[in-house]
Short mmCIF file of N, CA and C in Angstrom, two decimals:
data_model
loop_
_atom_site.label_atom_id
_atom_site.label_comp_id
_atom_site.label_asym_id
_atom_site.label_seq_id
_atom_site.Cartn_x
_atom_site.Cartn_y
_atom_site.Cartn_z
N MET X 1 -7.00 -8.63 -22.61
CA MET X 1 -8.12 -9.53 -22.45
C MET X 1 -8.58 -10.01 -23.83
N ASP X 2 -8.92 -11.27 -23.90
CA ASP X 2 -9.45 -11.85 -25.13
C ASP X 2 -10.93 -12.17 -24.94
N LEU X 3 -11.73 -11.85 -25.94
CA LEU X 3 -13.17 -12.07 -25.89
C LEU X 3 -13.62 -12.74 -27.18
N VAL X 4 -14.33 -13.85 -27.06
CA VAL X 4 -14.91 -14.52 -28.22
C VAL X 4 -16.38 -14.13 -28.29
N VAL X 5 -16.85 -13.80 -29.49
CA VAL X 5 -18.25 -13.44 -29.70
C VAL X 5 -18.95 -14.59 -30.42
N VAL X 6 -20.08 -15.03 -29.84
CA VAL X 6 -20.91 -16.07 -30.45
C VAL X 6 -22.17 -15.37 -30.98
N HIS X 7 -22.27 -15.30 -32.29
CA HIS X 7 -23.36 -14.53 -32.90
C HIS X 7 -24.69 -15.27 -32.84
N GLY X 8 -25.75 -14.53 -33.14
CA GLY X 8 -27.10 -15.08 -33.14
C GLY X 8 -27.42 -15.82 -34.43
N GLY X 9 -28.67 -16.23 -34.54
CA GLY X 9 -29.09 -17.09 -35.63
C GLY X 9 -29.19 -16.44 -36.99
N ALA X 10 -29.57 -15.19 -37.05
CA ALA X 10 -29.87 -14.58 -38.35
C ALA X 10 -28.75 -13.68 -38.85
N ILE X 11 -27.58 -13.72 -38.21
CA ILE X 11 -26.48 -12.84 -38.60
C ILE X 11 -25.18 -13.63 -38.68
N THR X 12 -24.11 -12.94 -39.03
CA THR X 12 -22.79 -13.55 -39.10
C THR X 12 -21.82 -12.72 -38.27
N LYS X 13 -20.57 -13.13 -38.27
CA LYS X 13 -19.55 -12.41 -37.50
C LYS X 13 -19.38 -10.97 -37.99
N ARG X 14 -19.75 -10.70 -39.23
CA ARG X 14 -19.60 -9.33 -39.77
C ARG X 14 -20.35 -8.30 -38.94
N TYR X 15 -21.45 -8.71 -38.34
CA TYR X 15 -22.26 -7.81 -37.51
C TYR X 15 -21.43 -7.22 -36.37
N TYR X 16 -20.41 -7.95 -35.92
CA TYR X 16 -19.63 -7.53 -34.76
C TYR X 16 -18.31 -6.88 -35.12
N GLU X 17 -18.01 -6.72 -36.38
CA GLU X 17 -16.75 -6.09 -36.77
C GLU X 17 -16.62 -4.67 -36.22
N PRO X 18 -17.69 -3.85 -36.24
CA PRO X 18 -17.57 -2.51 -35.63
C PRO X 18 -17.23 -2.58 -34.13
N LEU X 19 -17.80 -3.54 -33.42
CA LEU X 19 -17.48 -3.71 -32.00
C LEU X 19 -16.01 -4.05 -31.83
N ALA X 20 -15.52 -4.97 -32.63
CA ALA X 20 -14.11 -5.37 -32.55
C ALA X 20 -13.19 -4.17 -32.80
N LYS X 21 -13.53 -3.35 -33.78
CA LYS X 21 -12.72 -2.17 -34.08
C LYS X 21 -12.76 -1.17 -32.93
N ARG X 22 -13.93 -1.00 -32.33
CA ARG X 22 -14.05 -0.05 -31.22
C ARG X 22 -13.27 -0.47 -30.00
N LEU X 23 -13.20 -1.76 -29.78
CA LEU X 23 -12.49 -2.27 -28.60
C LEU X 23 -11.01 -2.52 -28.85
N ALA X 24 -10.57 -2.39 -30.09
CA ALA X 24 -9.17 -2.65 -30.43
C ALA X 24 -8.24 -1.84 -29.53
N GLY X 25 -7.19 -2.49 -29.08
CA GLY X 25 -6.24 -1.84 -28.19
C GLY X 25 -6.55 -2.09 -26.73
N ARG X 26 -7.79 -2.43 -26.43
CA ARG X 26 -8.19 -2.74 -25.05
C ARG X 26 -8.60 -4.20 -24.90
N VAL X 27 -9.29 -4.72 -25.91
CA VAL X 27 -9.78 -6.09 -25.88
C VAL X 27 -9.49 -6.72 -27.23
N ASN X 28 -8.95 -7.92 -27.22
CA ASN X 28 -8.77 -8.69 -28.45
C ASN X 28 -10.07 -9.45 -28.69
N VAL X 29 -10.85 -8.98 -29.66
CA VAL X 29 -12.14 -9.60 -29.96
C VAL X 29 -11.95 -10.63 -31.06
N HIS X 30 -12.38 -11.86 -30.78
CA HIS X 30 -12.27 -12.95 -31.74
C HIS X 30 -13.66 -13.26 -32.27
N LEU X 31 -13.82 -13.14 -33.57
CA LEU X 31 -15.09 -13.39 -34.23
C LEU X 31 -15.00 -14.67 -35.04
N TYR X 32 -16.06 -15.45 -35.02
CA TYR X 32 -16.12 -16.64 -35.88
C TYR X 32 -17.55 -16.83 -36.32
N ASN X 33 -17.72 -17.50 -37.44
CA ASN X 33 -19.05 -17.83 -37.91
C ASN X 33 -19.43 -19.21 -37.42
N ARG X 34 -20.62 -19.30 -36.85
CA ARG X 34 -21.14 -20.61 -36.48
C ARG X 34 -21.42 -21.40 -37.75
N ARG X 35 -21.43 -22.71 -37.62
CA ARG X 35 -21.67 -23.56 -38.80
C ARG X 35 -22.98 -23.17 -39.50
N GLY X 36 -22.94 -23.27 -40.81
CA GLY X 36 -24.10 -22.89 -41.61
C GLY X 36 -24.03 -21.46 -42.10
N ARG X 37 -22.95 -20.76 -41.76
CA ARG X 37 -22.79 -19.36 -42.18
C ARG X 37 -21.48 -19.20 -42.92
N GLU X 38 -21.56 -18.57 -44.06
CA GLU X 38 -20.39 -18.21 -44.87
C GLU X 38 -19.36 -19.33 -44.92
N GLU X 39 -18.10 -19.02 -44.58
CA GLU X 39 -17.01 -19.98 -44.75
C GLU X 39 -17.00 -21.09 -43.71
N ALA X 40 -17.88 -21.04 -42.74
CA ALA X 40 -17.88 -22.04 -41.67
C ALA X 40 -18.34 -23.42 -42.14
N GLY X 41 -18.92 -23.49 -43.29
CA GLY X 41 -19.38 -24.77 -43.80
C GLY X 41 -20.76 -25.12 -43.29
N PRO X 42 -21.36 -26.14 -43.87
CA PRO X 42 -22.73 -26.51 -43.50
C PRO X 42 -22.81 -27.23 -42.17
N ARG X 43 -23.99 -27.18 -41.58
CA ARG X 43 -24.27 -27.99 -40.40
C ARG X 43 -24.63 -29.39 -40.87
N PRO X 44 -23.98 -30.41 -40.32
CA PRO X 44 -24.32 -31.77 -40.73
C PRO X 44 -25.67 -32.18 -40.16
N PRO X 45 -26.30 -33.20 -40.72
CA PRO X 45 -27.55 -33.70 -40.15
C PRO X 45 -27.33 -34.10 -38.69
N GLY X 46 -28.31 -33.78 -37.86
CA GLY X 46 -28.21 -34.13 -36.45
C GLY X 46 -27.37 -33.16 -35.62
N TYR X 47 -27.00 -32.03 -36.20
CA TYR X 47 -26.19 -31.03 -35.49
C TYR X 47 -26.99 -30.50 -34.30
N THR X 48 -26.37 -30.49 -33.12
CA THR X 48 -27.06 -30.10 -31.89
C THR X 48 -26.31 -29.00 -31.16
N ILE X 49 -26.88 -28.57 -30.06
CA ILE X 49 -26.21 -27.57 -29.24
C ILE X 49 -24.90 -28.12 -28.68
N ASP X 50 -24.79 -29.43 -28.49
CA ASP X 50 -23.52 -30.02 -28.07
C ASP X 50 -22.43 -29.77 -29.11
N ASP X 51 -22.80 -29.81 -30.38
CA ASP X 51 -21.85 -29.51 -31.45
C ASP X 51 -21.46 -28.03 -31.42
N GLU X 52 -22.44 -27.16 -31.12
CA GLU X 52 -22.14 -25.73 -30.98
C GLU X 52 -21.12 -25.51 -29.87
N ILE X 53 -21.28 -26.23 -28.74
CA ILE X 53 -20.35 -26.11 -27.62
C ILE X 53 -18.96 -26.59 -28.04
N ALA X 54 -18.91 -27.70 -28.75
CA ALA X 54 -17.61 -28.22 -29.21
C ALA X 54 -16.93 -27.22 -30.15
N ASP X 55 -17.70 -26.59 -31.03
CA ASP X 55 -17.13 -25.58 -31.92
C ASP X 55 -16.59 -24.40 -31.12
N LEU X 56 -17.36 -23.94 -30.15
CA LEU X 56 -16.91 -22.84 -29.30
C LEU X 56 -15.66 -23.24 -28.53
N ALA X 57 -15.62 -24.44 -28.01
CA ALA X 57 -14.44 -24.92 -27.27
C ALA X 57 -13.19 -24.88 -28.16
N ALA X 58 -13.34 -25.24 -29.42
CA ALA X 58 -12.22 -25.20 -30.35
C ALA X 58 -11.73 -23.77 -30.57
N VAL X 59 -12.67 -22.83 -30.67
CA VAL X 59 -12.30 -21.42 -30.84
C VAL X 59 -11.59 -20.92 -29.58
N LEU X 60 -12.10 -21.27 -28.42
CA LEU X 60 -11.47 -20.85 -27.17
C LEU X 60 -10.06 -21.41 -27.05
N GLU X 61 -9.89 -22.67 -27.41
CA GLU X 61 -8.57 -23.28 -27.33
C GLU X 61 -7.59 -22.60 -28.28
N ARG X 62 -8.06 -22.31 -29.46
CA ARG X 62 -7.18 -21.68 -30.46
C ARG X 62 -6.78 -20.26 -30.06
N THR X 63 -7.71 -19.51 -29.47
CA THR X 63 -7.46 -18.10 -29.14
C THR X 63 -6.90 -17.91 -27.74
N GLY X 64 -7.12 -18.87 -26.85
CA GLY X 64 -6.72 -18.71 -25.46
C GLY X 64 -7.70 -17.88 -24.65
N ALA X 65 -8.80 -17.48 -25.25
CA ALA X 65 -9.80 -16.65 -24.57
C ALA X 65 -10.54 -17.47 -23.51
N ARG X 66 -10.97 -16.77 -22.44
CA ARG X 66 -11.79 -17.38 -21.41
C ARG X 66 -13.00 -16.50 -21.08
N SER X 67 -13.23 -15.50 -21.92
CA SER X 67 -14.39 -14.63 -21.79
C SER X 67 -15.18 -14.71 -23.10
N VAL X 68 -16.52 -14.77 -22.97
CA VAL X 68 -17.36 -14.99 -24.14
C VAL X 68 -18.59 -14.09 -24.07
N LEU X 69 -18.94 -13.50 -25.22
CA LEU X 69 -20.17 -12.74 -25.36
C LEU X 69 -21.09 -13.54 -26.27
N GLY X 70 -22.33 -13.75 -25.83
CA GLY X 70 -23.31 -14.46 -26.65
C GLY X 70 -24.50 -13.57 -26.94
N HIS X 71 -24.86 -13.47 -28.22
CA HIS X 71 -25.99 -12.66 -28.65
C HIS X 71 -27.09 -13.56 -29.19
N SER X 72 -28.31 -13.34 -28.75
CA SER X 72 -29.49 -14.05 -29.22
C SER X 72 -29.29 -15.56 -29.02
N PHE X 73 -29.39 -16.37 -30.08
CA PHE X 73 -29.18 -17.81 -29.89
C PHE X 73 -27.76 -18.08 -29.40
N GLY X 74 -26.82 -17.22 -29.76
CA GLY X 74 -25.46 -17.35 -29.23
C GLY X 74 -25.43 -17.24 -27.72
N GLY X 75 -26.37 -16.49 -27.13
CA GLY X 75 -26.48 -16.40 -25.68
C GLY X 75 -26.86 -17.73 -25.06
N LEU X 76 -27.75 -18.45 -25.72
CA LEU X 76 -28.13 -19.77 -25.24
C LEU X 76 -26.93 -20.72 -25.31
N VAL X 77 -26.17 -20.63 -26.39
CA VAL X 77 -24.96 -21.45 -26.53
C VAL X 77 -23.99 -21.13 -25.39
N VAL X 78 -23.81 -19.85 -25.10
CA VAL X 78 -22.87 -19.44 -24.06
C VAL X 78 -23.35 -19.89 -22.68
N MET X 79 -24.65 -19.77 -22.40
CA MET X 79 -25.15 -20.24 -21.09
C MET X 79 -24.86 -21.72 -20.91
N ARG X 80 -25.09 -22.48 -21.94
CA ARG X 80 -24.83 -23.92 -21.85
C ARG X 80 -23.33 -24.19 -21.75
N ALA X 81 -22.54 -23.45 -22.51
CA ALA X 81 -21.09 -23.63 -22.49
C ALA X 81 -20.51 -23.34 -21.11
N ALA X 82 -21.12 -22.39 -20.41
CA ALA X 82 -20.62 -22.02 -19.08
C ALA X 82 -20.67 -23.18 -18.10
N LEU X 83 -21.51 -24.16 -18.38
CA LEU X 83 -21.59 -25.34 -17.52
C LEU X 83 -20.46 -26.33 -17.79
N GLU X 84 -19.87 -26.25 -18.96
CA GLU X 84 -18.93 -27.28 -19.39
C GLU X 84 -17.52 -26.79 -19.67
N LEU X 85 -17.35 -25.52 -19.95
CA LEU X 85 -16.05 -25.00 -20.36
C LEU X 85 -15.46 -24.10 -19.28
N PRO X 86 -14.13 -24.01 -19.22
CA PRO X 86 -13.48 -23.17 -18.20
C PRO X 86 -13.52 -21.68 -18.57
N LEU X 87 -14.65 -21.05 -18.35
CA LEU X 87 -14.82 -19.64 -18.68
C LEU X 87 -14.63 -18.77 -17.45
N ASP X 88 -14.01 -17.61 -17.65
CA ASP X 88 -13.86 -16.64 -16.56
C ASP X 88 -15.02 -15.67 -16.51
N ALA X 89 -15.58 -15.35 -17.68
CA ALA X 89 -16.67 -14.36 -17.73
C ALA X 89 -17.55 -14.63 -18.94
N ILE X 90 -18.84 -14.37 -18.76
CA ILE X 90 -19.77 -14.42 -19.89
C ILE X 90 -20.56 -13.12 -19.92
N VAL X 91 -20.90 -12.70 -21.13
CA VAL X 91 -21.76 -11.55 -21.35
C VAL X 91 -22.90 -12.04 -22.23
N LEU X 92 -24.13 -11.79 -21.81
CA LEU X 92 -25.29 -12.20 -22.59
C LEU X 92 -26.00 -10.95 -23.09
N TYR X 93 -26.20 -10.89 -24.40
CA TYR X 93 -26.88 -9.76 -25.01
C TYR X 93 -28.11 -10.27 -25.74
N ASP X 94 -29.28 -9.92 -25.23
CA ASP X 94 -30.54 -10.28 -25.87
C ASP X 94 -30.61 -11.79 -26.11
N GLY X 95 -30.26 -12.54 -25.07
CA GLY X 95 -30.20 -13.99 -25.19
C GLY X 95 -31.56 -14.63 -25.44
N THR X 96 -31.54 -15.75 -26.12
CA THR X 96 -32.74 -16.53 -26.38
C THR X 96 -33.30 -17.09 -25.09
N VAL X 97 -34.59 -17.01 -24.92
CA VAL X 97 -35.26 -17.59 -23.76
C VAL X 97 -35.71 -18.99 -24.13
N ASN X 98 -35.45 -19.93 -23.26
CA ASN X 98 -35.77 -21.33 -23.53
C ASN X 98 -37.13 -21.67 -22.91
N VAL X 99 -38.20 -21.36 -23.61
CA VAL X 99 -39.55 -21.60 -23.12
C VAL X 99 -39.95 -23.04 -23.42
N ASP X 100 -40.48 -23.71 -22.40
CA ASP X 100 -40.95 -25.09 -22.56
C ASP X 100 -39.89 -26.02 -23.14
N ASN X 101 -38.63 -25.74 -22.84
CA ASN X 101 -37.51 -26.58 -23.27
C ASN X 101 -37.49 -26.80 -24.79
N VAL X 102 -37.82 -25.75 -25.54
CA VAL X 102 -37.78 -25.83 -26.99
C VAL X 102 -36.37 -26.14 -27.47
N PHE X 103 -35.38 -25.52 -26.84
CA PHE X 103 -33.98 -25.80 -27.13
C PHE X 103 -33.44 -26.58 -25.94
N PRO X 104 -33.32 -27.89 -26.03
CA PRO X 104 -32.94 -28.67 -24.86
C PRO X 104 -31.57 -28.30 -24.32
N VAL X 105 -31.55 -27.88 -23.09
CA VAL X 105 -30.30 -27.65 -22.37
C VAL X 105 -30.41 -28.39 -21.05
N ARG X 106 -29.32 -28.53 -20.39
CA ARG X 106 -29.36 -29.27 -19.14
C ARG X 106 -30.14 -28.50 -18.08
N SER X 107 -30.91 -29.22 -17.31
CA SER X 107 -31.61 -28.57 -16.21
C SER X 107 -30.57 -28.14 -15.19
N GLY X 108 -30.88 -27.10 -14.48
CA GLY X 108 -29.97 -26.59 -13.46
C GLY X 108 -28.99 -25.55 -13.97
N HIS X 109 -29.09 -25.15 -15.24
CA HIS X 109 -28.10 -24.19 -15.73
C HIS X 109 -28.22 -22.85 -15.03
N SER X 110 -29.42 -22.43 -14.69
CA SER X 110 -29.57 -21.15 -13.98
C SER X 110 -28.88 -21.20 -12.63
N GLU X 111 -29.08 -22.28 -11.90
CA GLU X 111 -28.45 -22.42 -10.59
C GLU X 111 -26.93 -22.47 -10.71
N ALA X 112 -26.44 -23.16 -11.73
CA ALA X 112 -25.00 -23.27 -11.91
C ALA X 112 -24.37 -21.92 -12.23
N LEU X 113 -25.09 -21.09 -12.98
CA LEU X 113 -24.56 -19.80 -13.38
C LEU X 113 -24.65 -18.76 -12.28
N THR X 114 -25.53 -18.96 -11.31
CA THR X 114 -25.73 -17.96 -10.26
C THR X 114 -25.36 -18.47 -8.88
N GLY X 115 -24.71 -19.61 -8.82
CA GLY X 115 -24.33 -20.20 -7.53
C GLY X 115 -23.38 -19.32 -6.75
N PRO X 116 -23.03 -19.72 -5.53
CA PRO X 116 -22.22 -18.90 -4.64
C PRO X 116 -20.82 -18.62 -5.16
N ASP X 117 -20.30 -19.43 -6.06
CA ASP X 117 -18.96 -19.19 -6.59
C ASP X 117 -18.97 -18.38 -7.88
N ARG X 118 -20.14 -17.87 -8.27
CA ARG X 118 -20.26 -17.06 -9.49
C ARG X 118 -20.68 -15.65 -9.13
N VAL X 119 -20.23 -14.70 -9.92
CA VAL X 119 -20.62 -13.30 -9.73
C VAL X 119 -21.49 -12.88 -10.88
#
């Protein structure tokens, strides 16, 4: 199984290296830095959650993974990505809560993630 980890806002992929080592041999954990962190390069002006989804899609395509773990703001990215990308499984860890639509995501994401064809 391949798993991509989408990190939160105040950390980098290094935070998840111990997890990747622990799961080695059972799960291929793919870590990447979101834009604005370390070698990932800067976020351009106007960078949005749609750009985050496009970056995640590129990582999924390159790795072949269809399972994603999102932590903190990465959880919000993963929830939104689940509406648009062919994912088999998502794991949310301490995901960001979108109060008063502070981080604009499409309405209906909760229903889409919990509908009759989702477990």
